[in-house]
Structure formats: C-alpha cells, structure tokens
PDB file of C-alpha atoms and ligand atoms in Angstrom:
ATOM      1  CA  UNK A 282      86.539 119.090 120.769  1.00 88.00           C
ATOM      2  CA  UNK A 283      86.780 116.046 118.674  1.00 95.00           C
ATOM      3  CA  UNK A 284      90.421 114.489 117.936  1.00 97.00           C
ATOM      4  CA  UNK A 285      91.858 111.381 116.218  1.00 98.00           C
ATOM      5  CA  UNK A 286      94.838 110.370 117.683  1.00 98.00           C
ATOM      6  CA  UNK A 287      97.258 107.451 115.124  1.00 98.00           C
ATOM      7  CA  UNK A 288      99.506 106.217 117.889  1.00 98.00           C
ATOM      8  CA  UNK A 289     102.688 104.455 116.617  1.00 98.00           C
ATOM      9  CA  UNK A 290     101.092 102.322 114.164  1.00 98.00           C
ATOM     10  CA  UNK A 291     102.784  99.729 112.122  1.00 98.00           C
ATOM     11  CA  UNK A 292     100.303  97.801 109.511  1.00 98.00           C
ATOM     12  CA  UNK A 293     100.136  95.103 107.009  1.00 98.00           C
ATOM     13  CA  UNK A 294      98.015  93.816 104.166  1.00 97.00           C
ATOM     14  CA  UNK A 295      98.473  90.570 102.541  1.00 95.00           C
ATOM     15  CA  UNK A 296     101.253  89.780 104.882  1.00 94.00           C
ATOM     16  CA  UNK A 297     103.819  92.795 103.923  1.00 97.00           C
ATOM     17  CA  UNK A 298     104.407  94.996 106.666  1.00 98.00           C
ATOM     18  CA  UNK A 299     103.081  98.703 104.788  1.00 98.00           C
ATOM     19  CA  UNK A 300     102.754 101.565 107.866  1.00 98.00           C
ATOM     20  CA  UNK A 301     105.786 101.264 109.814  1.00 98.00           C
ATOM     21  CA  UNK A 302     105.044 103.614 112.737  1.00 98.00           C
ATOM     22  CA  UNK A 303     102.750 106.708 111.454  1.00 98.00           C
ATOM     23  CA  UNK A 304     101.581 109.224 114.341  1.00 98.00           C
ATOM     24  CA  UNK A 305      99.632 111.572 113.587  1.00 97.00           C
ATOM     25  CA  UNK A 306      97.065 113.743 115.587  1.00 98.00           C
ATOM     26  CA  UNK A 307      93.957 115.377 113.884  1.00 98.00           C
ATOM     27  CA  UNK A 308      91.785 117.776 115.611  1.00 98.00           C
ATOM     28  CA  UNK A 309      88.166 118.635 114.778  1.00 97.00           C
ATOM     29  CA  UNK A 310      88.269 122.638 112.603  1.00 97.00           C
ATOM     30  CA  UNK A 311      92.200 121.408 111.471  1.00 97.00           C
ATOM     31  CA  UNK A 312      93.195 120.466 107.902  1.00 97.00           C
ATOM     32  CA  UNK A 313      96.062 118.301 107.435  1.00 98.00           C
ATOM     33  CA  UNK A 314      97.615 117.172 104.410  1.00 97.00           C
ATOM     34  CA  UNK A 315      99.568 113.844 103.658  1.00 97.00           C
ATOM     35  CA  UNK A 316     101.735 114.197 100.696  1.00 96.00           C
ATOM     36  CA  UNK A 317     104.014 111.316  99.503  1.00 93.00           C
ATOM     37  CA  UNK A 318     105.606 109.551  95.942  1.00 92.00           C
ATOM     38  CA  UNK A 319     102.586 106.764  94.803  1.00 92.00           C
ATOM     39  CA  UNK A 320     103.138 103.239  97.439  1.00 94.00           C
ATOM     40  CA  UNK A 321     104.191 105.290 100.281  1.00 96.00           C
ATOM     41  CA  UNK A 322     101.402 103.875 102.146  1.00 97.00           C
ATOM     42  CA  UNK A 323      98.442 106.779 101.779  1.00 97.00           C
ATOM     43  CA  UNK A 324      95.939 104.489 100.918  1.00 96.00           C
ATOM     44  CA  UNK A 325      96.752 102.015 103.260  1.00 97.00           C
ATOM     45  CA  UNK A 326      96.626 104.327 106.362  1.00 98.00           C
ATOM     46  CA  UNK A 327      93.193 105.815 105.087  1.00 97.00           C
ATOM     47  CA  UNK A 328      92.082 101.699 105.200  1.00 96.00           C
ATOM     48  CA  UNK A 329      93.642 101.427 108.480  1.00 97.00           C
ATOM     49  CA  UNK A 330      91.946 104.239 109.880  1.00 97.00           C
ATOM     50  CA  UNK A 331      88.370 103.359 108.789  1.00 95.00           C
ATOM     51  CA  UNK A 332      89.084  99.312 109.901  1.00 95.00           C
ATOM     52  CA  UNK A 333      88.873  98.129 106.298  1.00 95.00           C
ATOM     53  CA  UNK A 334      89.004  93.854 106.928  1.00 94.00           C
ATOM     54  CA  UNK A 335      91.485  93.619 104.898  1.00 96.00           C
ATOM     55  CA  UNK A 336      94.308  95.711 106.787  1.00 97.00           C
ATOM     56  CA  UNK A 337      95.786  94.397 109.890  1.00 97.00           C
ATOM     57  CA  UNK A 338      96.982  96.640 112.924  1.00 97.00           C
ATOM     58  CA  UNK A 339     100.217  94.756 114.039  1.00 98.00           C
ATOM     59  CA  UNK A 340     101.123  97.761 116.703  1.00 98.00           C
ATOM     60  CA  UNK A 341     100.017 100.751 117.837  1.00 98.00           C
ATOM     61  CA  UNK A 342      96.614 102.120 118.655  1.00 98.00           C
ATOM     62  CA  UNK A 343      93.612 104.369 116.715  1.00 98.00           C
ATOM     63  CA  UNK A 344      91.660 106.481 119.173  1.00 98.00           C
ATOM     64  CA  UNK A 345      88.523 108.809 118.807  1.00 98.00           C
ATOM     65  CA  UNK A 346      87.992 110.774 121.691  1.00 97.00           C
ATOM     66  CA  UNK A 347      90.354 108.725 123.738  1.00 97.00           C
ATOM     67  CA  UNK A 348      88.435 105.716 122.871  1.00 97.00           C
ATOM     68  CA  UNK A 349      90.587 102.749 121.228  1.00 98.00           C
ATOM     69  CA  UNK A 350      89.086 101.931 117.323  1.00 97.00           C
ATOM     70  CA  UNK A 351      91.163  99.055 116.934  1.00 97.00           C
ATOM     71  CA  UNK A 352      88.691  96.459 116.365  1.00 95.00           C
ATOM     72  CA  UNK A 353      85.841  98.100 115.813  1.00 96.00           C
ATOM     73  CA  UNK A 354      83.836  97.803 112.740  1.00 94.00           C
ATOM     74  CA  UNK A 355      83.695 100.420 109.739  1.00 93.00           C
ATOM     75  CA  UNK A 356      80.102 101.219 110.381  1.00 91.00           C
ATOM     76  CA  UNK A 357      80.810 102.017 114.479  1.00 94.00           C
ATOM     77  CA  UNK A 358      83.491 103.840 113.481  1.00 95.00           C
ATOM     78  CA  UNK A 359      81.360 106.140 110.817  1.00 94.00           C
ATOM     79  CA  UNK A 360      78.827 106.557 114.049  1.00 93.00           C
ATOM     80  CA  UNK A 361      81.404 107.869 115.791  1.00 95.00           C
ATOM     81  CA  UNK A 362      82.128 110.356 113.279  1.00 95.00           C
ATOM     82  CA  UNK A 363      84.562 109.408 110.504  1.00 97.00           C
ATOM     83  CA  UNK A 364      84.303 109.639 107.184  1.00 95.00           C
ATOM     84  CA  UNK A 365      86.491 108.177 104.150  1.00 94.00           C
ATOM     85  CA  UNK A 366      86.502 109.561 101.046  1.00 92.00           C
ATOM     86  CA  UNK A 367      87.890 106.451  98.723  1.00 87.00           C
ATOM     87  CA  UNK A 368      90.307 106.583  96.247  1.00 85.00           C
ATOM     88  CA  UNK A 369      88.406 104.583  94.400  1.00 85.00           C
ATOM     89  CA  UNK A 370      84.663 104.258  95.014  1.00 87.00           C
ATOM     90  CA  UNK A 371      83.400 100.858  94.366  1.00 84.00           C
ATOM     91  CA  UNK A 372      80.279 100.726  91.585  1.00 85.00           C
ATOM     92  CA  UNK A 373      77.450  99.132  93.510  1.00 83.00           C
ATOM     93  CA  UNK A 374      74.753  98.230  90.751  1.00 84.00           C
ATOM     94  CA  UNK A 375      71.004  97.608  91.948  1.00 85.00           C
ATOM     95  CA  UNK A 376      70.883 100.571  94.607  1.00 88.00           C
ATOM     96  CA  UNK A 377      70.594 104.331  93.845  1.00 90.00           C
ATOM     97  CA  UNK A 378      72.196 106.754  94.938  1.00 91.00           C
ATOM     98  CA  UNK A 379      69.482 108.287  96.907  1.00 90.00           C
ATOM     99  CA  UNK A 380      68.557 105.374  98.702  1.00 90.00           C
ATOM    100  CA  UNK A 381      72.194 104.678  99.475  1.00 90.00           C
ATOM    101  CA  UNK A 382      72.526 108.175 100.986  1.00 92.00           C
ATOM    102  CA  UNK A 383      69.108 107.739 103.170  1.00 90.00           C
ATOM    103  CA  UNK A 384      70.782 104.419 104.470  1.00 89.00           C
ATOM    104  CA  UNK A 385      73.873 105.808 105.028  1.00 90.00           C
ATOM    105  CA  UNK A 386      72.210 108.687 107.186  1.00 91.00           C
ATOM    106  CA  UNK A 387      70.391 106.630 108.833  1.00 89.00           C
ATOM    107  CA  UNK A 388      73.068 104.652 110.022  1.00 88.00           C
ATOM    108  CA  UNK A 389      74.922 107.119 111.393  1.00 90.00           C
ATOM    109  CA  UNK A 390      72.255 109.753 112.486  1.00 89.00           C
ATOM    110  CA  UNK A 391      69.920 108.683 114.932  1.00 84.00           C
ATOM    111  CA  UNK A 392      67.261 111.762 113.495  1.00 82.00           C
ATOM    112  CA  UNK A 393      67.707 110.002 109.919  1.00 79.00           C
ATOM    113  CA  UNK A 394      65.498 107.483 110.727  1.00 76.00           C
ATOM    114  CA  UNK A 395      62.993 109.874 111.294  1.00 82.00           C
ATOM    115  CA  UNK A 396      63.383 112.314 109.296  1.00 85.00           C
ATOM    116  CA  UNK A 397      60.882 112.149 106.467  1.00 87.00           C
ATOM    117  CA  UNK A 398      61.913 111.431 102.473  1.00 86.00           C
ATOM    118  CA  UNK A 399      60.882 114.609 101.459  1.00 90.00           C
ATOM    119  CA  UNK A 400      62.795 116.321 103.716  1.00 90.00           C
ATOM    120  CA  UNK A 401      66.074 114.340 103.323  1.00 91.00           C
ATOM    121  CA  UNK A 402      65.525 114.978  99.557  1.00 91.00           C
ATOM    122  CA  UNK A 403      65.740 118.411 100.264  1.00 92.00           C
ATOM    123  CA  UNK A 404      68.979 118.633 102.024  1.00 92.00           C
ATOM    124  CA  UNK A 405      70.690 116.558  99.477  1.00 94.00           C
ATOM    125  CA  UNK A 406      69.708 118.619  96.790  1.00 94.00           C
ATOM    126  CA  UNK A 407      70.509 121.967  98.263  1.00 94.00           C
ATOM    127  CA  UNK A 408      74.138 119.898  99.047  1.00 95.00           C
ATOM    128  CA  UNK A 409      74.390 118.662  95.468  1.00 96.00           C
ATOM    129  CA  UNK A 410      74.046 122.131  94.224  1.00 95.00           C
ATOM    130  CA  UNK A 411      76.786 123.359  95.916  1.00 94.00           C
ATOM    131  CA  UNK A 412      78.584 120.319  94.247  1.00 95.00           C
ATOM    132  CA  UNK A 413      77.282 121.740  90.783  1.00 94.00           C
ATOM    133  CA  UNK A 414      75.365 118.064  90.269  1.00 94.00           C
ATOM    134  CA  UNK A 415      71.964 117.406  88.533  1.00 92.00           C
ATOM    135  CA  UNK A 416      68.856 116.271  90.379  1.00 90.00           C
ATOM    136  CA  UNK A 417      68.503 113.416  88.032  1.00 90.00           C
ATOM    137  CA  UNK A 418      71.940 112.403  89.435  1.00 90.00           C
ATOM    138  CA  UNK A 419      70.452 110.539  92.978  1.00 90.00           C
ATOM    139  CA  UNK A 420      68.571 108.175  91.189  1.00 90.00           C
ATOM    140  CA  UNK A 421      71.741 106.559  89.117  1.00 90.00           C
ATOM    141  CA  UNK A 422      72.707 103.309  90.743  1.00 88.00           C
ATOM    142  CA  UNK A 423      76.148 103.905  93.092  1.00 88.00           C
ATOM    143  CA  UNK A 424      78.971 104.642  90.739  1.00 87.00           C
ATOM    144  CA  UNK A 425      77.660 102.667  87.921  1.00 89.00           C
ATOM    145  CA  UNK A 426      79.126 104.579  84.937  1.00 88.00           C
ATOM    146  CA  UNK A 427      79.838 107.634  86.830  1.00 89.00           C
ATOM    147  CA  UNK A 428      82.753 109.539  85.536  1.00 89.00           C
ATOM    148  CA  UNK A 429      85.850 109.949  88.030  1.00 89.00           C
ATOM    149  CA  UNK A 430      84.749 113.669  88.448  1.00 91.00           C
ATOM    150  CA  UNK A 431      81.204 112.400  89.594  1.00 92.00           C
ATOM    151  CA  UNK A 432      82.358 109.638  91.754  1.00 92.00           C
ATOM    152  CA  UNK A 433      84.289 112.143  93.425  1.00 93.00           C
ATOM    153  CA  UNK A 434      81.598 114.612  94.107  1.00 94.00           C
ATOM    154  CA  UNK A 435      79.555 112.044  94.950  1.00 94.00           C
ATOM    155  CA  UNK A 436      81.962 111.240  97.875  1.00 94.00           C
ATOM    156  CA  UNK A 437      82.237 114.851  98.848  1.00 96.00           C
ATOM    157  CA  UNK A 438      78.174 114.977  99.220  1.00 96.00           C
ATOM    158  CA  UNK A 439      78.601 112.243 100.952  1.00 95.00           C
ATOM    159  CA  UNK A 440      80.532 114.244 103.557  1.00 96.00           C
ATOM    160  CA  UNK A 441      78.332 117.053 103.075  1.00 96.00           C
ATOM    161  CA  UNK A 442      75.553 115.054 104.683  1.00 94.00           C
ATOM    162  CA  UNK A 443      77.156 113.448 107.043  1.00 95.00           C
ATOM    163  CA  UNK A 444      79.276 115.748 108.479  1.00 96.00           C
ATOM    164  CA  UNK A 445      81.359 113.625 109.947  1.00 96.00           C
ATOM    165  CA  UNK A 446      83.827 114.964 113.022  1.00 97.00           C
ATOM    166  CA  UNK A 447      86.773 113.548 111.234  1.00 98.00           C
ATOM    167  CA  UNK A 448      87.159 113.399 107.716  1.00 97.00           C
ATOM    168  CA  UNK A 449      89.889 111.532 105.537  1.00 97.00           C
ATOM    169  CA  UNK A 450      89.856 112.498 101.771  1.00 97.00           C
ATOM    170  CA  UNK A 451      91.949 110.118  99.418  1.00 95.00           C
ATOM    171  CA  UNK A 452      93.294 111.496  96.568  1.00 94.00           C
ATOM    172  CA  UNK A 453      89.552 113.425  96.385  1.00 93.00           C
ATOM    173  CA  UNK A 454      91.418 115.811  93.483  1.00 92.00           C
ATOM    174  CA  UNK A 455      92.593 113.430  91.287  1.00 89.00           C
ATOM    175  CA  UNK A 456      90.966 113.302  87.871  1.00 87.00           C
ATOM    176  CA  UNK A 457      89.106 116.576  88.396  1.00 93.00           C
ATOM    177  CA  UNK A 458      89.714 119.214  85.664  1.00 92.00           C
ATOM    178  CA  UNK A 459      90.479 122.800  87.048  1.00 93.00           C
ATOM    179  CA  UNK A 460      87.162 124.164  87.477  1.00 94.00           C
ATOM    180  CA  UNK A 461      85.751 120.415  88.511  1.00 94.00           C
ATOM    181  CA  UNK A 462      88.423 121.121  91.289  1.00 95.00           C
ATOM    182  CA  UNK A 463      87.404 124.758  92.735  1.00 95.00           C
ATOM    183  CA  UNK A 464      83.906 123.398  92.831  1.00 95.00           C
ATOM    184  CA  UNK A 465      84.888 120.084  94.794  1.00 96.00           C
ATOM    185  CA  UNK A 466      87.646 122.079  97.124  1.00 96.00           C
ATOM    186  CA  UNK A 467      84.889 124.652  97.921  1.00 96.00           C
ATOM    187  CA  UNK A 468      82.096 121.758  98.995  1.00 96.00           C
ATOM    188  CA  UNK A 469      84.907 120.207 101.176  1.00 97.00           C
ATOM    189  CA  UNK A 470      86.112 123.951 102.807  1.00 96.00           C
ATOM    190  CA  UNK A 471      81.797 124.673 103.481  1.00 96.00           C
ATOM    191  CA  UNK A 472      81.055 120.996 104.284  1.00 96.00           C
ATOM    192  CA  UNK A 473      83.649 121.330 107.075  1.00 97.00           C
ATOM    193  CA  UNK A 474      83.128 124.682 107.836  1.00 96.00           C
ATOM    194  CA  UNK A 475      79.431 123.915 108.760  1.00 96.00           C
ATOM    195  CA  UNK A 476      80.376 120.651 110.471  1.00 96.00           C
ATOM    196  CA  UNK A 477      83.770 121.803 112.281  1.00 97.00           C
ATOM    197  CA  UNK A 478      85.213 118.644 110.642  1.00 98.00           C
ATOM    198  CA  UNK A 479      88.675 118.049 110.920  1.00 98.00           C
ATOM    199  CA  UNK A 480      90.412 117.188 107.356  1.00 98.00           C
ATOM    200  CA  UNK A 481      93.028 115.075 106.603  1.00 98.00           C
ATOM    201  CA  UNK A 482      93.601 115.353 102.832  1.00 97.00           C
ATOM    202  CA  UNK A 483      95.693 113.019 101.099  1.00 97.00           C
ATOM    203  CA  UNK A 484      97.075 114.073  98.091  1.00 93.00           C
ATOM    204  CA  UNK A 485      99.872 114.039  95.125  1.00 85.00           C
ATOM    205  CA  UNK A 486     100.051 117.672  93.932  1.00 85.00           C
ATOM    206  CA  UNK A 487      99.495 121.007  95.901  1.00 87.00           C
ATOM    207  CA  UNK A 488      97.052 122.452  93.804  1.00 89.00           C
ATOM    208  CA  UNK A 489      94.062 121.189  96.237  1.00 92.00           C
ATOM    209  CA  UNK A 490      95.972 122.871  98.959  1.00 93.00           C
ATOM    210  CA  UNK A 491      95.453 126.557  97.153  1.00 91.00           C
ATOM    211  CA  UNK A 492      91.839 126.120  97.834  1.00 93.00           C
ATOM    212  CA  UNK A 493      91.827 124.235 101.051  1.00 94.00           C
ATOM    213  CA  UNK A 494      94.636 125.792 102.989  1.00 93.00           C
ATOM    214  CA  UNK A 495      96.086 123.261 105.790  1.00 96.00           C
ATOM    215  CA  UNK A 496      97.165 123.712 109.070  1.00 96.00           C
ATOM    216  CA  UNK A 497     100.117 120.764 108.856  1.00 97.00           C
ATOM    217  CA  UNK A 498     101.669 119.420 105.841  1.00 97.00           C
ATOM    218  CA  UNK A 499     103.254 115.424 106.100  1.00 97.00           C
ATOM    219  CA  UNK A 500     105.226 113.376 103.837  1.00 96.00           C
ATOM    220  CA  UNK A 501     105.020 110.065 103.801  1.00 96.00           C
ATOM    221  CA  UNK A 502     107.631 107.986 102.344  1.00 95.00           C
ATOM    222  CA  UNK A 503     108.056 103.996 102.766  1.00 95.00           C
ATOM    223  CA  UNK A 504     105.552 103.662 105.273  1.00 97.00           C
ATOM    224  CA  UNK A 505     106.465 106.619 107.541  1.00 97.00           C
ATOM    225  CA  UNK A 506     106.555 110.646 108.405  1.00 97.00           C
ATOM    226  CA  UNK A 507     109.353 111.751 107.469  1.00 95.00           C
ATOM    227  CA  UNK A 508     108.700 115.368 107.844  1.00 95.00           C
ATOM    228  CA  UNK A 509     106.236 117.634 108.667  1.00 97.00           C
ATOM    229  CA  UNK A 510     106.021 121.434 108.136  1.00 96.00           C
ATOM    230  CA  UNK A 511     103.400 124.242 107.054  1.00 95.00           C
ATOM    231  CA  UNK A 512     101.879 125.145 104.004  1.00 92.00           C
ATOM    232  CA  UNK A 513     105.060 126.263 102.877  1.00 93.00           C
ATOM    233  CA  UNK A 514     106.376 122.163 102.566  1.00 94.00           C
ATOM    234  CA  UNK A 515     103.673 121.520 100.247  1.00 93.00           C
ATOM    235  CA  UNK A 516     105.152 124.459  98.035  1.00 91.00           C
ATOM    236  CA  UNK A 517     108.564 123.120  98.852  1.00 92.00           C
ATOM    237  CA  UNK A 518     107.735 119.498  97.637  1.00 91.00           C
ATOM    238  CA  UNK A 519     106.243 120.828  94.477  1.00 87.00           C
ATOM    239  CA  UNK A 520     109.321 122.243  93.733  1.00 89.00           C
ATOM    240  CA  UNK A 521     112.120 119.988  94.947  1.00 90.00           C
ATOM    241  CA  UNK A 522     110.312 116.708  94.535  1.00 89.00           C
ATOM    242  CA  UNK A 523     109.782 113.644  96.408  1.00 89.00           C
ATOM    243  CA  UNK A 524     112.881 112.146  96.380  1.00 88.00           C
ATOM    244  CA  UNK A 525     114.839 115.333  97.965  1.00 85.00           C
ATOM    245  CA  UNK A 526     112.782 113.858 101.093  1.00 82.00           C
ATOM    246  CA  UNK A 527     112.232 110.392 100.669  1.00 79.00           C
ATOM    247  CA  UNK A 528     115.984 108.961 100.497  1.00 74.00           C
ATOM    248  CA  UNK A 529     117.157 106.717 103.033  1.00 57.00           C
TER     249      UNK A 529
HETATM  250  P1  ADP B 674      99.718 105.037  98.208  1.00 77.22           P
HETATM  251  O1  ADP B 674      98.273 105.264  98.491  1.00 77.22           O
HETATM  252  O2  ADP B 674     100.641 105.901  99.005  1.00 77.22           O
HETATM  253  O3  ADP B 674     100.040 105.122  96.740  1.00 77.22           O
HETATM  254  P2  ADP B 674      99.156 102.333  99.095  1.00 77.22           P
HETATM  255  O4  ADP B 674      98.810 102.463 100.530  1.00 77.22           O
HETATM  256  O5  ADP B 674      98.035 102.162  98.127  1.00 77.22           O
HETATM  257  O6  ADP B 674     100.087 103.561  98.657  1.00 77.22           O
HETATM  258  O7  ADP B 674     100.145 101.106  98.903  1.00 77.22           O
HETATM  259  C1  ADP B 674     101.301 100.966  99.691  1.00 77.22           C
HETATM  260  C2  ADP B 674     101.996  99.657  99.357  1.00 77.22           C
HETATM  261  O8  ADP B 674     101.166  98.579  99.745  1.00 77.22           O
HETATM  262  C3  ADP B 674     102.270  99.453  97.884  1.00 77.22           C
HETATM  263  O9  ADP B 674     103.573  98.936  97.753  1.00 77.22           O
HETATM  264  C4  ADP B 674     101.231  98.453  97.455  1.00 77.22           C
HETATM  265  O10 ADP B 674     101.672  97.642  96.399  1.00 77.22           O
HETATM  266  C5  ADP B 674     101.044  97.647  98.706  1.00 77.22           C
HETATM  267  N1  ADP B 674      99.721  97.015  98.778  1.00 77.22           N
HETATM  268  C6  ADP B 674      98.522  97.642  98.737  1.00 77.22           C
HETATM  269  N2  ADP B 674      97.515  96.757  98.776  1.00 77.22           N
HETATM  270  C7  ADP B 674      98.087  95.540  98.852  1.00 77.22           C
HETATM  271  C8  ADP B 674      97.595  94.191  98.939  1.00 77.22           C
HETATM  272  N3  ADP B 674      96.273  93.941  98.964  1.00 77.22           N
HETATM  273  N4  ADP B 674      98.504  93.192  99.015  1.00 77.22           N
HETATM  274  C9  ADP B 674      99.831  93.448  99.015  1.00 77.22           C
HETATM  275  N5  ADP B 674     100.371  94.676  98.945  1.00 77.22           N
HETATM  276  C10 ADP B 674      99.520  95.705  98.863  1.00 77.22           C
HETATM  277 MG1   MG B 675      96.655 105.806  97.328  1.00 77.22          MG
END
C-alpha cells in the first residue's frame, strides 16, 4: 500500500519562509482534508508536494513509498503516482485538450504509449461522461476560455485517467455551482474508488466534504497544523470559524 509521508517540512517562496513544519501522512484508499483561513499556506504545500521550481524545501523531507522526492522533478514525481489538481489551471493555447491528455498518459503510463488513439479516445469519453462534459470539449485548446467549472472538471478527468496513487485536490470545489459540485465530488469519490487513490482535499468550506467523506480533517493556520480531528472538525469549523483555531 502506497503512502506519502510530509516529514517536518518548513518551505519558502520568494524568500519568505511559508510552511513552517507541516507533517502529514496520506495513505493510498484515505481522504484527508486541509482546511484553513485564505494564506495559511494550502497552496504552497500542494506546490511543495508536486516540486513546483518555484518553492524551496528549507527542512524536512517528502517521501513516496519511503523514497525521498525532494529534488525530483514534477514529471518523476507524477510517474510515481501523484497527481495535483491546481487551484488555478494555467490556459495553454496551441494544444488541445486531447492531445494534452494522450501526452500526459503517456508520460506517466508506460501502456499509453501503446495504446492506440482510438482506444484512449474511448476511455476519456466514457470518463468525461461521468464528469457530465461534451465530446466536442477534448478538442478546445487547454483552458483557453474554459469556464472555472470546466477547468475544474477538466482537472478531475485528468485524475480520472491517470489514477494516480496519491492525489492532492486544490480548492477543486471552488466556483462550482451546487449541482456542478455533486457531479465533480462524485468523479473524484469513483475516480479514487477505481484507483484506490489516496485524497488529500484542500478546501475552504465543508460542503465538498458531504459528498466526499474524509478520514482526517487538518487546519492549517500560518504555515502549520494546528489541529486535526474527524469529520466532525470540519462541521465544527463551519460553525465556530477560523479564528476560534487559528489565534496565537
Ligand atoms: P492558501 O492557499 O492557504 O490561501 P498560499 O499557499 O497560496 O495560501 O499562500 C501562503 C502565503 O504565501 C501567502 O501569504 C502568500 O502571499 C504567500 N505567497 C504565495 N506565493 C508567493 C510568492 N510567489 N512570493 C511571495 N509570497 C508568496
Ligand atoms: Mg490556495
């Protein structure tokens, strides 16, 4: 069984000190949430944990399987078996959709080279109708002008395809209407269902967590866990706030 292990880690971008010693332990078939007031540092351990360039690891250690991350490339570390989910997908203009999703498969499958167009096709449209998206949608360019709802189910097929051991969604539910949201939260509960992905779902508000129901719930405030509980935090945050936890 597949686990990430965040060891102590304290991390900076653009030379201020952000993560200021965040442990954590996912396991593959677990769902954790991270819940937290906006600049807590969400984002920036989601970087972190997928080796964005930008990010620097001043302490502490990322492991997969025992095996150290820090280091390692975004790309080696989706071949390993994590996924991100950004919180906000960059446009790429000039490539579709579909051919983006081939590459991406390819990269970190070694049958995806392989495996035929057709077939590939196939498997992304039976994924994209769980997702409630259009054919027509694959052969858009990345992101250009797609809506926040669609660039979020975009990222969620994605997943779906790659069924990555580890996944990390950022803020996946924000911007989705209600129904855009039972559809989304459903694709993520199948998608790992059918993968035995482990989740770690960052997010503001609980309603996310009605459909996806998680194992652990975090805060993170300045840069740290400050507490973690059971579903019943997240219904406890809701209530009481942030700041009831975040003090100090
Ligand atoms: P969250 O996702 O919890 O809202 P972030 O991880 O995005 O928080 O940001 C945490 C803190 O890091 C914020 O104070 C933010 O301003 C700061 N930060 C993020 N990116 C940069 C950057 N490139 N340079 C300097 N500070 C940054
Ligand atoms: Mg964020």
């Amino acid at each position: 069984m597949s686990q990430l292990e965040i060891d102590d880690v304290y991390a900076s971008v653009g030379g201020t000190q952000i993560l200021k010693g965040v442990s954590l332990t996912v396991k593959q078939g677990e769902v954790h949430a991270i819940m937290g007031p906006n600049g807590s540092g969400k984002s920036t351990l989601s970087y972190v944990i997928m080796g964005h360039p930008k990010y620097t690891l001043d302490k502490g250690d990322i492991r997969l399987d025992g095996e150290s991350l820090v280091g390692m490339p975004p790309h080696e570390r989706a071949k390993r078996g994590l996924f991100l989910a950004f919180q906000y997908p960059q446009e790429i203009s000039g490539v579709s959709f579909a051919s983006f999703l081939k590459n991406a498969y390819g990269a970190v499958h070694e049958n995806g080279k392989k495996m035929s167009v057709k077939d590939f096709l196939s498997d992304v449209k039976e994924k994209m109708r769980l997702l409630k998206m259009e054919d027509a949608f694959i052969e858009r360019y990345l992101n250009e002008g797609f809506s926040g709802g669609e660039k979020k189910r975009s990222e969620i097929l994605q997943m779906a395809l790659l069924q990555p051991k580890i996944a990390v969604l950022d803020e996946t539910d924000s911007g989705l209407d209600i129904d855009a949201l039972k559809t989304v939260s459903q694709a993520i509960q199948v998608s790992a269902k059918t993968a035995n992905s482990g989740l770690l779902i960052i997010t503001h508000y609980q309603r996310i967590l009605k459909y996806v129901n998680p194992d652990h719930v975090h805060v993170m405030a300045h840069g740290r866990i400050v507490k973690t509980g059971g579903h019943a935090l997240a219904e406890e945050l809701e209530e009481k706030g942030y700041e009831a936890f975040t003090k100090g």
